[in-house]
């Protein structure tokens, strides 16, 4: 097989970088040398272990969150400092970050567990490169540390656990192995039990046996090595030193020396769909390389046969260019239409196997969503999977009315009124059935419930989906996976979601905002949802300690009411032939919300709602609402395009429709331009969570837009959106974001079973996050909600719809 070695230019660049013997500031504002980056408060999410002084060693983020903390092992709701001005001194090659306690912006009354102590501390964390790969971290204080905080306030830096399990550490004359789980004995610190420190001393070396991972930490004071999982399951290993007393300058000074392998180079990654391709679809593998690489080795398409791998062809390769920190190339094999199993090979690097088939999206791709994920997330029922019980019947004591003037730690707010006939802690009937647990925290958010219901309704309307692989016995509150009951699973899941939404509306006379547990201990609970409460409805005759029932919140929110109303209108249409009585209630509720919204709404808030009602009823009064907002629609057509696409044939105003089509044409040009900003054919702009859910929603919208206006739009973008989630995304982890889907997928997810380092088939994660400023990251770690969380509303059902849409389009 012919191979093309790295170009001579790339070779010279590699020699240049390898010859760079110290860390230096780069144009992106962090320190860099070949094989090593050090960022200083470049990110924004300390709760997610994502800021502070951080180390990226040989392409992997291994150390993060270096900052002053007030506890040995802080958790998600521990006090966090406020970041102020950052200074970069090019002359001294120093980055300095100003910070202070308390961060009053994070204060919250009510059930918020963040309690800021009476400490006012301003300080500066500075990082300066030294010789070779070493750098110095110093902490200077504006005032000496108050006496009562000596021995409490310290500098913590966190070590990513997954890379360290089974590896060694040396701390002066002590040694050990990083344990797979936190182990006793325990000690008490500031009221919390921790597992005792692993070691202490002046010089710590982690993973000395591996040149790619070795890092040394040195101090003139005393370092302590702790296991942060001793009091928080999602903790990391922690290196810590108390801040010095009676001083302001050099209250802490560390020398950190990550080892750098001189000839290390980032191993190229082949990004392709982990499922495969339809013969008619474009097939482009994205090759991700070190930024110094200007030419790749040859890429071959290999067919998998009973006798092994056989060469099909050498692929043409086009250089795409730089994106984030990597150089990208495109290997195109769109002309290959012969069905079969294939693999891509570039030198010694191989992709995972994938298929080319006309039926590629018809089995093992969307089915796990409805086979597993939706049943497992069902609330108020027991979920059996043959020998396995995913969870028992849960939350049968739902729900108590949330007290007024309450700001809950998960963001729910109950204002000065309950907005209903119920008083604080009254039992609200009709909420102890239906709904799906959102994410891993077991709450029910109304927008997540309707988002799931509406997307399932779209599947009925668009694809007439009829599928039966699950038994749902509502009377006995039991669900059995892979046991057919003669009923369409899609319809049964819609019914289950509507029991919660409409049940709340019947009881409250309005929509609920959300249903959630009252305490932090319940909120962080892992495992069986039935363990959260005692399933006994609380009333005032019972002791307070038995009041563990979830609380229901209400609100006045016109946008959310319009969103739910729009979803109910779509669902009414979808259920008309399946459950006509339920369809009638959906439509009546939607029309009631329309009347309510008309008394509050201004501007274009009701446009999408009007479009859904127009499709559901054919009543031209809803078209008139759309026409009345022509200016807003044309100016911001992307916000309305999906719903207007569905209503396009029912609108009679040809002048408006012409203007709408022109706006769609202009938006399509912007979409095309935006897609060209990445080598993946879709945008990539994560904020905190990965971009997978955003791209899925983008893909769903593009499907409807292309269906309505095929002459001015392209189908490429909803197909590319699916490919992105199936593996064509940045970073060294090529996994499909849909757990259990494809040859490589996310198999450690942030779901109810995350403590077991497991997954829920059909759960779809947000995926590759951006570690600012330029590192795409998808790690194997069960507690990165910003990378591997499962959610309702925007995750799995959007993915399922998109798979069905691409299959329908390519086989049309």
Coordinates of C-alpha atoms in Angstrom, one line a residue, residues 318-572:
X318 CA -8.2 18.0 0.2
X319 CA -6.7 20.3 2.8
X320 CA -9.5 22.1 4.7
X321 CA -7.2 24.1 7.0
X322 CA -7.0 25.2 10.7
X323 CA -9.9 24.9 13.1
X324 CA -9.4 25.5 16.8
X325 CA -6.0 23.9 17.5
X326 CA -5.9 21.3 14.7
X327 CA -5.3 21.1 11.0
X328 CA -8.0 19.3 9.0
X329 CA -8.2 17.4 5.7
X330 CA -11.2 16.0 3.9
X331 CA -11.1 12.4 2.4
X332 CA -14.0 12.0 0.0
X333 CA -15.5 8.7 -1.0
X334 CA -19.0 9.8 -2.1
X335 CA -18.6 7.9 -5.4
X336 CA -18.6 4.6 -3.5
X337 CA -22.1 3.2 -3.6
X338 CA -21.6 -0.5 -3.3
X339 CA -23.2 -1.8 -0.2
X340 CA -21.0 -3.5 2.4
X341 CA -18.9 -3.1 5.6
X342 CA -16.0 -0.8 5.3
X343 CA -13.1 0.8 7.2
X344 CA -10.8 3.7 6.5
X345 CA -7.0 3.3 7.0
X346 CA -4.3 5.9 7.1
X347 CA -0.9 4.2 7.8
X348 CA -1.3 2.4 11.1
X349 CA -4.4 4.3 12.0
X350 CA -7.8 2.8 11.3
X351 CA -11.3 4.1 11.7
X352 CA -14.0 2.0 13.3
X353 CA -16.1 -0.2 10.9
X354 CA -19.1 1.3 9.2
X355 CA -21.7 0.2 6.7
X356 CA -22.9 1.5 3.4
X357 CA -26.5 0.4 2.9
X358 CA -29.9 1.7 1.7
X359 CA -31.3 0.5 5.1
X360 CA -28.5 2.0 7.2
X361 CA -30.8 4.1 9.3
X362 CA -33.6 1.6 9.6
X363 CA -32.4 -0.6 12.4
X364 CA -30.1 -0.2 15.5
X365 CA -30.0 3.6 15.1
X366 CA -33.3 5.2 16.2
X367 CA -34.8 2.2 17.9
X368 CA -32.7 2.4 21.2
X369 CA -34.4 5.7 21.9
X370 CA -37.8 4.2 22.1
X371 CA -36.7 0.7 23.2
X372 CA -34.7 1.9 26.2
X373 CA -34.2 5.6 26.8
X374 CA -37.8 6.8 26.9
X375 CA -39.0 3.8 29.0
X376 CA -36.1 4.2 31.5
X377 CA -36.9 7.9 31.9
X378 CA -40.6 7.3 32.6
X379 CA -41.7 8.6 36.0
X380 CA -44.3 7.0 38.3
X381 CA -43.8 3.5 36.9
X382 CA -41.6 0.5 37.5
X383 CA -39.4 -0.3 34.5
X384 CA -38.4 -3.9 33.9
X385 CA -35.9 -5.1 31.4
X386 CA -36.2 -8.9 31.7
X387 CA -33.9 -9.8 34.6
X388 CA -33.1 -6.1 35.2
X389 CA -35.1 -3.5 37.0
X390 CA -34.1 0.0 35.8
X391 CA -36.1 1.6 38.6
X392 CA -39.2 0.9 40.7
X393 CA -42.4 2.9 40.7
X394 CA -41.4 6.3 42.0
X395 CA -42.7 9.7 43.1
X396 CA -46.2 8.4 43.8
X397 CA -46.5 11.1 46.4
X398 CA -46.2 13.9 43.8
X399 CA -46.6 16.8 44.4
X400 CA -46.7 19.5 47.1
X401 CA -47.3 23.1 46.2
X402 CA -44.1 25.0 46.4
X403 CA -44.1 27.8 49.0
X404 CA -44.1 31.4 47.8
X405 CA -41.0 33.6 47.5
X406 CA -38.8 30.5 47.0
X407 CA -35.7 30.4 44.8
X408 CA -34.7 26.8 44.4
X409 CA -31.1 25.7 44.0
X410 CA -31.8 24.3 40.5
X411 CA -33.3 27.6 39.2
X412 CA -37.0 27.2 39.8
X413 CA -38.6 30.3 41.3
X414 CA -41.9 30.5 43.0
X415 CA -43.1 34.2 43.2
X416 CA -45.3 35.9 45.8
X417 CA -48.3 33.8 44.8
X418 CA -48.9 30.1 44.0
X419 CA -51.0 31.3 41.1
X420 CA -53.6 28.7 42.0
X421 CA -56.1 27.7 44.7
X422 CA -53.4 25.7 46.5
X423 CA -51.4 27.0 49.5
X424 CA -47.8 26.2 50.4
X425 CA -47.3 22.4 50.9
X426 CA -50.9 21.6 49.9
X427 CA -51.0 18.3 48.0
X428 CA -51.8 19.0 44.3
X429 CA -53.7 16.1 42.8
X430 CA -53.2 14.6 39.3
X431 CA -49.4 15.0 39.3
X432 CA -48.5 11.4 40.4
X433 CA -48.6 9.9 37.0
X434 CA -47.0 10.4 33.6
X435 CA -43.9 12.4 32.6
X436 CA -40.2 11.6 32.1
X437 CA -37.3 12.3 34.4
X438 CA -35.3 15.1 32.9
X439 CA -31.5 14.5 32.9
X440 CA -30.0 12.7 35.9
X441 CA -31.8 14.8 38.6
X442 CA -35.3 13.3 38.3
X443 CA -37.1 16.6 37.9
X444 CA -40.0 17.3 35.4
X445 CA -39.6 20.5 33.5
X446 CA -42.7 21.4 31.5
X447 CA -40.7 22.5 28.4
X448 CA -38.8 19.2 28.4
X449 CA -42.1 17.3 28.7
X450 CA -43.8 19.1 25.9
X451 CA -40.6 19.1 23.8
X452 CA -40.5 15.3 24.0
X453 CA -44.3 14.9 23.3
X454 CA -44.2 17.3 20.4
X455 CA -41.2 15.6 18.7
X456 CA -42.9 12.2 19.0
X457 CA -46.0 13.8 17.5
X458 CA -44.0 15.0 14.6
X459 CA -42.8 11.4 14.0
X460 CA -46.4 10.3 13.7
X461 CA -47.3 13.1 11.4
X462 CA -44.2 13.0 9.1
X463 CA -43.4 9.3 9.0
X464 CA -46.5 7.6 10.2
X465 CA -44.3 5.7 12.6
X466 CA -45.9 2.5 14.0
X467 CA -43.6 0.5 16.3
X468 CA -44.4 -1.9 19.2
X469 CA -41.6 -3.3 21.4
X470 CA -42.6 -2.2 24.9
X471 CA -45.5 -3.1 27.2
X472 CA -47.0 -0.2 29.1
X473 CA -49.5 -1.1 31.8
X474 CA -50.7 2.2 33.2
X475 CA -53.1 0.7 35.7
X476 CA -50.4 -1.5 37.3
X477 CA -47.7 1.2 36.9
X478 CA -45.4 -1.2 35.1
X479 CA -43.4 -1.0 31.9
X480 CA -41.6 -4.0 30.3
X481 CA -38.9 -3.4 27.7
X482 CA -39.0 -5.7 24.6
X483 CA -42.4 -7.1 25.4
X484 CA -45.0 -6.0 22.8
X485 CA -48.5 -5.2 23.9
X486 CA -50.2 -4.5 20.6
X487 CA -50.1 -0.7 21.0
X488 CA -47.9 1.8 19.2
X489 CA -45.1 2.7 21.5
X490 CA -44.9 6.3 20.1
X491 CA -48.6 6.9 21.0
X492 CA -48.1 5.3 24.4
X493 CA -45.1 7.6 25.2
X494 CA -47.1 10.6 24.0
X495 CA -49.9 9.6 26.4
X496 CA -47.5 9.2 29.2
X497 CA -46.1 12.7 28.7
X498 CA -49.5 14.3 28.4
X499 CA -50.7 12.7 31.7
X500 CA -48.2 15.0 33.4
X501 CA -48.7 18.2 31.3
X502 CA -52.5 18.0 31.2
X503 CA -52.8 16.6 34.7
X504 CA -51.1 19.7 36.0
X505 CA -53.2 21.9 33.9
X506 CA -56.4 20.3 35.2
X507 CA -55.4 20.6 38.8
X508 CA -53.8 24.0 38.8
X509 CA -55.9 25.7 36.1
X510 CA -52.6 26.6 34.4
X511 CA -49.3 25.0 33.4
X512 CA -46.8 24.0 36.0
X513 CA -43.2 25.3 35.6
X514 CA -41.6 22.2 37.0
X515 CA -41.7 19.4 39.6
X516 CA -38.6 18.9 41.7
X517 CA -37.3 17.5 45.0
X518 CA -36.9 19.9 48.0
X519 CA -33.5 19.0 49.3
X520 CA -30.0 18.8 48.0
X521 CA -29.5 15.3 49.4
X522 CA -32.4 14.1 47.2
X523 CA -31.2 16.2 44.2
X524 CA -27.7 14.6 44.1
X525 CA -29.1 11.1 44.6
X526 CA -27.9 8.4 42.2
X527 CA -29.6 5.1 41.4
X528 CA -33.2 4.0 41.7
X529 CA -35.6 7.0 41.4
X530 CA -38.0 5.2 43.8
X531 CA -35.5 5.9 46.6
X532 CA -35.9 9.6 46.4
X533 CA -39.2 9.8 48.4
X534 CA -41.3 7.4 50.5
X535 CA -44.2 7.4 48.0
X536 CA -46.6 8.5 50.8
X537 CA -48.4 11.8 50.1
X538 CA -47.6 14.2 52.9
X539 CA -50.2 16.3 54.7
X540 CA -50.1 18.6 57.7
X541 CA -51.0 15.8 60.2
X542 CA -47.7 14.1 59.4
X543 CA -44.3 15.0 60.9
X544 CA -42.1 17.4 59.0
X545 CA -39.4 14.9 58.5
X546 CA -41.8 12.9 56.4
X547 CA -42.2 15.8 54.0
X548 CA -40.0 14.5 51.3
X549 CA -42.5 14.9 48.4
X550 CA -41.4 16.8 45.3
X551 CA -42.7 20.3 44.9
X552 CA -44.6 21.8 42.0
X553 CA -43.7 25.3 40.9
X554 CA -45.9 27.7 38.8
X555 CA -45.1 30.9 37.0
X556 CA -46.4 33.5 34.6
X557 CA -44.3 33.1 31.5
X558 CA -45.9 33.9 28.2
X559 CA -43.2 32.4 26.0
X560 CA -43.3 29.1 27.9
X561 CA -47.1 29.1 27.6
X562 CA -46.9 29.7 23.9
X563 CA -44.3 26.9 23.5
X564 CA -46.4 24.4 25.4
X565 CA -49.6 25.5 23.5
X566 CA -47.8 25.1 20.2
X567 CA -46.7 21.6 21.1
X568 CA -50.2 20.6 22.3
X569 CA -51.7 21.9 19.0
X570 CA -49.3 19.7 17.0
X571 CA -50.0 16.7 19.3
X572 CA -53.7 17.2 18.9

